[in-house]
PDB file of C-alpha atoms in Angstrom:
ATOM      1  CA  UNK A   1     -61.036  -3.802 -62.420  1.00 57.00           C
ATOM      2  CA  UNK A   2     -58.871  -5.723 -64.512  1.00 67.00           C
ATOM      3  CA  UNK A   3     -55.524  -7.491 -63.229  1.00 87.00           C
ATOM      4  CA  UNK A   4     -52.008  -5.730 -64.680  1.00 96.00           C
ATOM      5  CA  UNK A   5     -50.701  -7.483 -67.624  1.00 98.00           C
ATOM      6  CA  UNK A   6     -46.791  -9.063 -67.330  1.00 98.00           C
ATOM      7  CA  UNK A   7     -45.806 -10.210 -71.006  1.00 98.00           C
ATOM      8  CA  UNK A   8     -43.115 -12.725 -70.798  1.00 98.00           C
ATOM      9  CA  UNK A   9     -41.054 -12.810 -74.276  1.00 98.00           C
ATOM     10  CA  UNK A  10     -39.056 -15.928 -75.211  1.00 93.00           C
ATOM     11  CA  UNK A  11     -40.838 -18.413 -72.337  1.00 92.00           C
ATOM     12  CA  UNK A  12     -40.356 -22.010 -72.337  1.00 88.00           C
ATOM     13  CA  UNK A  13     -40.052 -24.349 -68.845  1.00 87.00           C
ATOM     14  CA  UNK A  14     -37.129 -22.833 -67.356  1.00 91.00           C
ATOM     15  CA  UNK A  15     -36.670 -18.859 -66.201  1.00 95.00           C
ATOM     16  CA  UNK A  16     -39.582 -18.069 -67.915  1.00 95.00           C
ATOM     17  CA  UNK A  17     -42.298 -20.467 -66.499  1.00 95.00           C
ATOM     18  CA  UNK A  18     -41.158 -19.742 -62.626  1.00 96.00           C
ATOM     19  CA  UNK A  19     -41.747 -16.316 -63.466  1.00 97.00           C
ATOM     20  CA  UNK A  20     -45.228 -17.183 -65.004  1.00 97.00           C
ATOM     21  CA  UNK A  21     -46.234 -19.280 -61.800  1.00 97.00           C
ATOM     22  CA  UNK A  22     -45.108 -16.493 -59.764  1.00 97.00           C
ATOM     23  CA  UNK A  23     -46.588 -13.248 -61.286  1.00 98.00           C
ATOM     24  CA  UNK A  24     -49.747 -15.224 -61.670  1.00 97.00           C
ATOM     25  CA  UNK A  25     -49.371 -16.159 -57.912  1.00 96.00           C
ATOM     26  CA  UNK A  26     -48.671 -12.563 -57.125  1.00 96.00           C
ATOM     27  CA  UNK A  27     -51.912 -11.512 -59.104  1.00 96.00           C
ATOM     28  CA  UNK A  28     -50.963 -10.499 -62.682  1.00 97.00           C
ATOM     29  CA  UNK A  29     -52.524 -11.585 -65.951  1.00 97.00           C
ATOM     30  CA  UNK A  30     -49.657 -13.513 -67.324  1.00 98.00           C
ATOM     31  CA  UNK A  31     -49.160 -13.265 -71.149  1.00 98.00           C
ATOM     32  CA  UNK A  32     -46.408 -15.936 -72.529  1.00 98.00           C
ATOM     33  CA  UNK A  33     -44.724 -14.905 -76.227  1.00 97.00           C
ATOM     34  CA  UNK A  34     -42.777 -18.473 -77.852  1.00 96.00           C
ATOM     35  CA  UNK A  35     -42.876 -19.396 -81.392  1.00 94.00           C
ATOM     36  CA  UNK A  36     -44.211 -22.712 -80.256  1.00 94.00           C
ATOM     37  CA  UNK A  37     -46.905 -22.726 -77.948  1.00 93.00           C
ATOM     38  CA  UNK A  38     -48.171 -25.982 -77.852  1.00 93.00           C
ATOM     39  CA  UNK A  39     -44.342 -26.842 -75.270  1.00 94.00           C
ATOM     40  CA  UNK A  40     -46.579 -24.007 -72.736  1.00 95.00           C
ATOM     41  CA  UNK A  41     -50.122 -26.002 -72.805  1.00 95.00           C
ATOM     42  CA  UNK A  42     -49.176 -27.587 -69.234  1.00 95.00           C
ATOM     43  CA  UNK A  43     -48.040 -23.908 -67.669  1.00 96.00           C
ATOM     44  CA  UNK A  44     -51.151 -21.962 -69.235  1.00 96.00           C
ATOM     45  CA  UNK A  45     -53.368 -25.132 -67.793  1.00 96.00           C
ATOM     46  CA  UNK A  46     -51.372 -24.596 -64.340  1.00 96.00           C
ATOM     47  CA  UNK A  47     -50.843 -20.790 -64.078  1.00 96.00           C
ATOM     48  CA  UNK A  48     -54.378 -19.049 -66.211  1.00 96.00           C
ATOM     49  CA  UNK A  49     -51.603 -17.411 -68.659  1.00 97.00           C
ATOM     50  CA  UNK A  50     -52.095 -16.952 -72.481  1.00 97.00           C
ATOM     51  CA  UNK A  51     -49.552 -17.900 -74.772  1.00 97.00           C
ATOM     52  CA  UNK A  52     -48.976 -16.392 -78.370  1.00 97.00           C
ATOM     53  CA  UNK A  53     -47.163 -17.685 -81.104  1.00 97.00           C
ATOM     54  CA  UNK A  54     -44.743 -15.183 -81.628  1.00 98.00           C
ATOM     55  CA  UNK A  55     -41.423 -14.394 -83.805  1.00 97.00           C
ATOM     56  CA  UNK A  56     -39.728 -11.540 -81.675  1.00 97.00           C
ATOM     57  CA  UNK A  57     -37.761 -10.879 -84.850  1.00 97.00           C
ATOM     58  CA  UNK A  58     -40.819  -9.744 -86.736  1.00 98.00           C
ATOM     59  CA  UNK A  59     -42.496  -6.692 -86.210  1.00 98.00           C
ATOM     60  CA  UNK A  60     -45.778  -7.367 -87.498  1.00 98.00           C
ATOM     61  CA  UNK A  61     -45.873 -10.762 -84.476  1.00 98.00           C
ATOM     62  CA  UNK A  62     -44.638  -8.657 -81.703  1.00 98.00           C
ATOM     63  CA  UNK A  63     -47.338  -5.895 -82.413  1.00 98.00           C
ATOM     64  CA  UNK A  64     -49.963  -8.830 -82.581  1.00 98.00           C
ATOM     65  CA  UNK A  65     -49.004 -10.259 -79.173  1.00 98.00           C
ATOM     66  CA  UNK A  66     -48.881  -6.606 -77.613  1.00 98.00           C
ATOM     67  CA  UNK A  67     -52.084  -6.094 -78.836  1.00 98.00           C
ATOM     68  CA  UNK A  68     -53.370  -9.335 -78.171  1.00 98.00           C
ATOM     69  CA  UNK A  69     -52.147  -8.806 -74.427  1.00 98.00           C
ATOM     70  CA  UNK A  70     -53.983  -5.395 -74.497  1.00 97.00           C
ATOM     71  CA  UNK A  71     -57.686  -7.019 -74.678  1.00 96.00           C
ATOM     72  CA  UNK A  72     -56.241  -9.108 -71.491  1.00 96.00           C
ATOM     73  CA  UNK A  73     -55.604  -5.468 -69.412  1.00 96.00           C
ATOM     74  CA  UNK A  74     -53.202  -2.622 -68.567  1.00 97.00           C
ATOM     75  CA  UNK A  75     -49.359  -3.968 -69.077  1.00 98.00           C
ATOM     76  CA  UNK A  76     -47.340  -3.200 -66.723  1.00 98.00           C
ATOM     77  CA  UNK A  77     -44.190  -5.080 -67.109  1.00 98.00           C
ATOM     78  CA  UNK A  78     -42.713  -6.636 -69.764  1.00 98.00           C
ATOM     79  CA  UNK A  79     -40.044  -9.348 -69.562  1.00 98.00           C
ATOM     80  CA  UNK A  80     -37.818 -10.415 -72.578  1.00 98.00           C
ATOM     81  CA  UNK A  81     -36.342 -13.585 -72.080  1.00 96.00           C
ATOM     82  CA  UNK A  82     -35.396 -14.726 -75.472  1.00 94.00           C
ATOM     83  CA  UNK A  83     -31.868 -15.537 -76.770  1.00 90.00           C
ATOM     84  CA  UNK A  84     -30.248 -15.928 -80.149  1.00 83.00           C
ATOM     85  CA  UNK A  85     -27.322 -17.565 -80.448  1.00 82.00           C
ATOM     86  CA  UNK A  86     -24.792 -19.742 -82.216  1.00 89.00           C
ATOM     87  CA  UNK A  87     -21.358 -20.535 -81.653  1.00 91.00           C
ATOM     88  CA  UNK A  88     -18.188 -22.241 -82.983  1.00 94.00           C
ATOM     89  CA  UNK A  89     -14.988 -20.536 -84.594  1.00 95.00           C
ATOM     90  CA  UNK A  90     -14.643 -17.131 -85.981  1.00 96.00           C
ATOM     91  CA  UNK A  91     -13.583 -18.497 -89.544  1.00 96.00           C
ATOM     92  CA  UNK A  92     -16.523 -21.245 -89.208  1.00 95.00           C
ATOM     93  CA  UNK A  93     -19.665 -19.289 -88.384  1.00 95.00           C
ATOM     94  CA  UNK A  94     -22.607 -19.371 -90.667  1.00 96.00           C
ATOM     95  CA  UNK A  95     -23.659 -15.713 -91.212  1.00 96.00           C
ATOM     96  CA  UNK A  96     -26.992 -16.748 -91.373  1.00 96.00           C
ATOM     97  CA  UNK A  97     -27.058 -18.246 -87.995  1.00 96.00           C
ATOM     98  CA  UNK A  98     -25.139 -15.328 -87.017  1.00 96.00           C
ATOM     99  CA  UNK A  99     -27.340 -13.010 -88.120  1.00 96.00           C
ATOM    100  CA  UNK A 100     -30.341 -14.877 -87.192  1.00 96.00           C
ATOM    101  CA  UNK A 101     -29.232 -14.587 -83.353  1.00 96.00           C
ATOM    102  CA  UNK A 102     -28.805 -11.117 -83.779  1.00 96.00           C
ATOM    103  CA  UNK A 103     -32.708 -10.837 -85.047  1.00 97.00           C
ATOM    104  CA  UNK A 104     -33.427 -12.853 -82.013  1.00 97.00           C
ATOM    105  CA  UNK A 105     -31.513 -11.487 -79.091  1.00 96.00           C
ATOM    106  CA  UNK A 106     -30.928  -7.782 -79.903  1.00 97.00           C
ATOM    107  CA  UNK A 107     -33.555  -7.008 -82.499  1.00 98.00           C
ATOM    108  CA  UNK A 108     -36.332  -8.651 -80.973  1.00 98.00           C
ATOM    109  CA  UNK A 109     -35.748  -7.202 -77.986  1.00 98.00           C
ATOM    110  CA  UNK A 110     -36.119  -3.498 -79.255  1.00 98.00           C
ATOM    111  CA  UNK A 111     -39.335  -4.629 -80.818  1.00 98.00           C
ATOM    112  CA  UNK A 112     -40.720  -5.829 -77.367  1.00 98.00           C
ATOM    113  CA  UNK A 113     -38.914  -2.854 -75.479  1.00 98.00           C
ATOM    114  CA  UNK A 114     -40.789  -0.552 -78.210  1.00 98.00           C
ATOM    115  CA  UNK A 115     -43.868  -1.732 -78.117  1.00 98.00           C
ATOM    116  CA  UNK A 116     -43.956  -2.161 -74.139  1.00 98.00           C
ATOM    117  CA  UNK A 117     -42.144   1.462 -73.771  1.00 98.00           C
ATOM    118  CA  UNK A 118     -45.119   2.740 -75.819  1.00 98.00           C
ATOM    119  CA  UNK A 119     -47.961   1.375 -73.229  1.00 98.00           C
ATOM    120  CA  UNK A 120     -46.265   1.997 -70.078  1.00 98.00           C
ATOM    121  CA  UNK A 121     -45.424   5.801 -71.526  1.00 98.00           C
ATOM    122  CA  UNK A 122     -49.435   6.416 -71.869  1.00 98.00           C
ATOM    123  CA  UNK A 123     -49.816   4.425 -68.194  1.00 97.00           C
ATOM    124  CA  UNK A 124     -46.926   6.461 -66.510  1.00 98.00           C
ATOM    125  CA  UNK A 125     -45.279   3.835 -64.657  1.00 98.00           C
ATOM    126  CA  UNK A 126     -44.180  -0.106 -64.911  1.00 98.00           C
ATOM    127  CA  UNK A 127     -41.199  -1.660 -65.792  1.00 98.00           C
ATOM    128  CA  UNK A 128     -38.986  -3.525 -68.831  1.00 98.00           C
ATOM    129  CA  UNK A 129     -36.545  -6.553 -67.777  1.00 98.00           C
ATOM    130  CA  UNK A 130     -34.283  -7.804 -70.154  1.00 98.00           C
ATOM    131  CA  UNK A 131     -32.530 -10.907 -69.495  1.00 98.00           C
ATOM    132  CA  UNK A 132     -28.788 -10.815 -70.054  1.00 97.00           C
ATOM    133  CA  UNK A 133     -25.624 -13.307 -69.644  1.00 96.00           C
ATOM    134  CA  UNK A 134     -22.053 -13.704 -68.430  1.00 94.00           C
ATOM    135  CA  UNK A 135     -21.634 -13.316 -72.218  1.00 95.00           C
ATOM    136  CA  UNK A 136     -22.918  -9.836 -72.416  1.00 96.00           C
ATOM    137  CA  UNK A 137     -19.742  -8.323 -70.509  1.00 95.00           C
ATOM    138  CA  UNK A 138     -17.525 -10.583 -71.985  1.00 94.00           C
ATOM    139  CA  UNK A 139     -17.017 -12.348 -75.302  1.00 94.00           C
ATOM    140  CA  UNK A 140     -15.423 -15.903 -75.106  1.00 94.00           C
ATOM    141  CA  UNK A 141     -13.869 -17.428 -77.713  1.00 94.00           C
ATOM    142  CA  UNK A 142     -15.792 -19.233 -79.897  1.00 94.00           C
ATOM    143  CA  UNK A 143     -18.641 -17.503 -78.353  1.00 93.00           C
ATOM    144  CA  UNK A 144     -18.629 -14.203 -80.867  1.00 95.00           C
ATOM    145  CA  UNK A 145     -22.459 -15.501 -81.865  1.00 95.00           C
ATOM    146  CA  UNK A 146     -23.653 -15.148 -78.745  1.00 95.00           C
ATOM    147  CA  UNK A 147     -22.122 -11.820 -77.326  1.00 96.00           C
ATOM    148  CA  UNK A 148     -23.126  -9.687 -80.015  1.00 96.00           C
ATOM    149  CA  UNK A 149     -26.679 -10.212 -79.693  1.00 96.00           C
ATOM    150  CA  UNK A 150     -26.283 -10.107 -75.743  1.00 97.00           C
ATOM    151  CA  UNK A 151     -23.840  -6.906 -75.884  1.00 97.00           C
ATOM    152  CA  UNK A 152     -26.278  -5.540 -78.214  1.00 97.00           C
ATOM    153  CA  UNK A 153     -29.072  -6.044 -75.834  1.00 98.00           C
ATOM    154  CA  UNK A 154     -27.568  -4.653 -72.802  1.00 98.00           C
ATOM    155  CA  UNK A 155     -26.613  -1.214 -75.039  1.00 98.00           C
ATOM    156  CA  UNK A 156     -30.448  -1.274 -75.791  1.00 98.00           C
ATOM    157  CA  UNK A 157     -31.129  -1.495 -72.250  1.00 98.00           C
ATOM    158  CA  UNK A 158     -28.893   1.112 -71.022  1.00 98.00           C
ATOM    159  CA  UNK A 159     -30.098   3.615 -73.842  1.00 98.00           C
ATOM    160  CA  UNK A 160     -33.659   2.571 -72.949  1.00 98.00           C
ATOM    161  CA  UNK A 161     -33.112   3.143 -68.933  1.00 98.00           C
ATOM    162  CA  UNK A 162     -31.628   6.596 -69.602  1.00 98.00           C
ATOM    163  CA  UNK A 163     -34.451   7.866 -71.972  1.00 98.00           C
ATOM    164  CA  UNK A 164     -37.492   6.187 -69.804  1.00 98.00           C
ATOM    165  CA  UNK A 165     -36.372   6.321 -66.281  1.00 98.00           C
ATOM    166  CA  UNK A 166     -37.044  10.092 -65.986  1.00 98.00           C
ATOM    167  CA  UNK A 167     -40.587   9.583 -67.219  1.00 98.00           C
ATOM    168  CA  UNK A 168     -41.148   6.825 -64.091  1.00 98.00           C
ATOM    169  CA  UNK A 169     -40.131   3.751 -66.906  1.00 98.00           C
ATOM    170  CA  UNK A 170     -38.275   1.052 -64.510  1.00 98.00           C
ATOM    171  CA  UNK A 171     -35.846  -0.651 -67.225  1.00 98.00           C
ATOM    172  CA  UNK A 172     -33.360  -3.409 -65.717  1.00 98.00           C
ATOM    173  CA  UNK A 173     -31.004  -5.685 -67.251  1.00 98.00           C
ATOM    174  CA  UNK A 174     -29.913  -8.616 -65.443  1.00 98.00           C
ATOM    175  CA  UNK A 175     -26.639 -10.608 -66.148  1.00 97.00           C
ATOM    176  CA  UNK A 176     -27.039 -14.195 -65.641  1.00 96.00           C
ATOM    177  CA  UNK A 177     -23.890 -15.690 -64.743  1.00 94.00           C
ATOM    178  CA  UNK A 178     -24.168 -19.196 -64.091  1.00 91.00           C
ATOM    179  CA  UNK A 179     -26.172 -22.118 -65.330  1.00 91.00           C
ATOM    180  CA  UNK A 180     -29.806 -22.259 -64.324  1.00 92.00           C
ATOM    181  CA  UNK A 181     -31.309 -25.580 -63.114  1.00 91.00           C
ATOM    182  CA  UNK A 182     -32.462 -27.416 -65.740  1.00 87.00           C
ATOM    183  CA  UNK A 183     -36.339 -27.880 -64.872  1.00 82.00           C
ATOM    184  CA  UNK A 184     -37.190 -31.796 -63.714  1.00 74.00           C
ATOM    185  CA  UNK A 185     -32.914 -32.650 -63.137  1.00 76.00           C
ATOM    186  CA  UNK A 186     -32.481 -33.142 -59.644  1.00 74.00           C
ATOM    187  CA  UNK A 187     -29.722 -31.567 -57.582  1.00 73.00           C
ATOM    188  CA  UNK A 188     -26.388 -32.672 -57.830  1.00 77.00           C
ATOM    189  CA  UNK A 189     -26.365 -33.721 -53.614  1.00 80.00           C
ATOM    190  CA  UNK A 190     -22.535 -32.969 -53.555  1.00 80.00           C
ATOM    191  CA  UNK A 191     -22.530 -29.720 -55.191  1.00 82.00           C
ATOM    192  CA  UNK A 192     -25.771 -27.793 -53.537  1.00 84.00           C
ATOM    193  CA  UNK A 193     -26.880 -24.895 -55.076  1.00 89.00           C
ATOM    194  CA  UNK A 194     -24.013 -24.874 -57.634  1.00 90.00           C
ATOM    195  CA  UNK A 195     -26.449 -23.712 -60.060  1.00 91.00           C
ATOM    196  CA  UNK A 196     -29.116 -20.841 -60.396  1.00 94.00           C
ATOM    197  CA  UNK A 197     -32.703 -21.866 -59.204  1.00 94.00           C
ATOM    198  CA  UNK A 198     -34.914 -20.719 -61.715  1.00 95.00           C
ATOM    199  CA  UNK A 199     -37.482 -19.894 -58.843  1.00 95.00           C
ATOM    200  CA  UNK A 200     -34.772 -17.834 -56.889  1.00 96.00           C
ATOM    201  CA  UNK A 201     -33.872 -15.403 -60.737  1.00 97.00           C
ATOM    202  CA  UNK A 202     -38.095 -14.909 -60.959  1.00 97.00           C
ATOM    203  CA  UNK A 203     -37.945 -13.399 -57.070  1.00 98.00           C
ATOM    204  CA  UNK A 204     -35.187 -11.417 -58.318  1.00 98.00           C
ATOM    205  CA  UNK A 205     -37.089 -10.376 -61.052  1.00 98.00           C
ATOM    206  CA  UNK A 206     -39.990  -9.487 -58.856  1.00 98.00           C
ATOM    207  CA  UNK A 207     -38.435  -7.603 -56.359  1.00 98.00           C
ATOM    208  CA  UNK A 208     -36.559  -5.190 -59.503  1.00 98.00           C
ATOM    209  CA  UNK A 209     -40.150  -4.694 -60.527  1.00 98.00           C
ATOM    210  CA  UNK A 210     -41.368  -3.412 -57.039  1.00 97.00           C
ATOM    211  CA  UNK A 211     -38.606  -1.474 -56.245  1.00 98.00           C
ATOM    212  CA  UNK A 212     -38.838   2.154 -55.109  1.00 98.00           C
ATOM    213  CA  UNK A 213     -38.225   4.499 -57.670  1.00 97.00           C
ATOM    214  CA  UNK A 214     -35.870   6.750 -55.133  1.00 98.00           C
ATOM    215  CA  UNK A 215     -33.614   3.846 -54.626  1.00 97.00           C
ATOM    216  CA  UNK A 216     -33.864   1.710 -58.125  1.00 98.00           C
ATOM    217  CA  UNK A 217     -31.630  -0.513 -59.703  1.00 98.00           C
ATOM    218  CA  UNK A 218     -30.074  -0.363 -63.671  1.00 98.00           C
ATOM    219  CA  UNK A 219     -28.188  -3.658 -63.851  1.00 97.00           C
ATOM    220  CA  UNK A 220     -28.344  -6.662 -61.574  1.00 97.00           C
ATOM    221  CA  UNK A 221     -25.831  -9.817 -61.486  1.00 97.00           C
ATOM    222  CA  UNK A 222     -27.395 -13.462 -60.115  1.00 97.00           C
ATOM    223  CA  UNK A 223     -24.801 -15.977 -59.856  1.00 95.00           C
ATOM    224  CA  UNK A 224     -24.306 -19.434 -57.687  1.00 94.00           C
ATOM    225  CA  UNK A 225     -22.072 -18.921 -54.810  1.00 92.00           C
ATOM    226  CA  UNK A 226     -20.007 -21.598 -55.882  1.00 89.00           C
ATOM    227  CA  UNK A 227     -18.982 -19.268 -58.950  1.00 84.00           C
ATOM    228  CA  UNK A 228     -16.254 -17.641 -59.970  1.00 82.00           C
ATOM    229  CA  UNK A 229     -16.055 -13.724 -61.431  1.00 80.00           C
TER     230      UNK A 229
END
């Protein structure tokens, strides 16, 4: 019987690879989406995953790596991780970065909720996590590149939680709000745990996905205890 498929959308060495270490750990067949995979060769060699090259902003890519990730076994959660962004003044902002963020942090993630909403719908159960910020309640200023794409997301989520949670669909968004622990930086010894362990988010993530459905949660918010909100 084939393992359940996680895909992981947007990974790279931080958030993303501690949850590819531990959904591999806790059995799945870990899929990893990144325009460049060749940064993931050390995690697939450590954690069995498969990584696709893949532009969440294009349809055609996100339909190959859903596909590809079918041949692998049943999904049954989907994690999108990527972020588009771009900051600086109002007056300043290139409206192509602008609206390439947008591509990448709102419209890619309907193309990965779509395409994972469509398999889980035909399975009956599993679960969508969508990876949200501090910036996706609030827009800072100078940050109006960034909280578009990450209020955009979180309306996607909501919308998507709504339609699919009656039909057994878990969808969750998290708000990260804090910095995560850059991977291989050591500790700051005079400031513990000022910042997010990436480990610590990926147990977070993990527990969301195994939640009851009597008792399940929409929207979750992981920050140090050293911060401020």
């Amino acid at each position: 019987m084939a393992s359940d498929v996680a895909v992981i959308a947007g990974a790279g060495q931080g958030l993303s690879a501690s949850l590819a270490r531990l959904l591999a750990k806790d059995g799945f067949r870990v899929v990893l989406a990144a325009r460049n995979v060749q940064k993931l060769a050390s995690l697939v060699d450590e954690t069995g995953a498969l990584a696709v090259e893949t532009d969440v902003a294009d349809p055609a890519s996100v339909t190959n790596l859903f596909e590809t990730a079918d041949k692998a076994g049943p999904l049954a959660l989907a994690v999108f991780n990527a972020s588009g962004r771009t900051r600086g003044p109002i007056a300043e902002l290139d409206p192509d970065a602008v609206r390439q963020a947008l591509l990448v942090g709102a419209y890619g993630g309907f193309l990965v909720g779509q395409q994972a909403a469509r398999r889980l719908l035909a399975r009956g159960s599993g679960s969508i996590l969508f990876t949200g910020a501090t910036a996706s309640l609030k827009g800072f200023s100078g940050s109006a590149g960034f909280a578009m794409p990450k209020f955009g997301l979180r309306g996607l989520a909501q919308s998507m939680a709504r339609e699919l949670g009656p039909q057994n669909i878990h969808v969750a968004h998290f708000i990260i709000d804090g910095q995560i622990e850059p991977p291989g930086q050591p500790a700051d010894p005079d400031r513990p745990d000022r910042r997010l362990s990436p480990d610590a988010i990926a147990e977070a993530y993990l527990a969301i996905h195994r939640q009851h459905r009597s008792a399940w949660s929409f929207e979750v918010e992981l920050r140090p205890w050293v911060e401020a909100f």
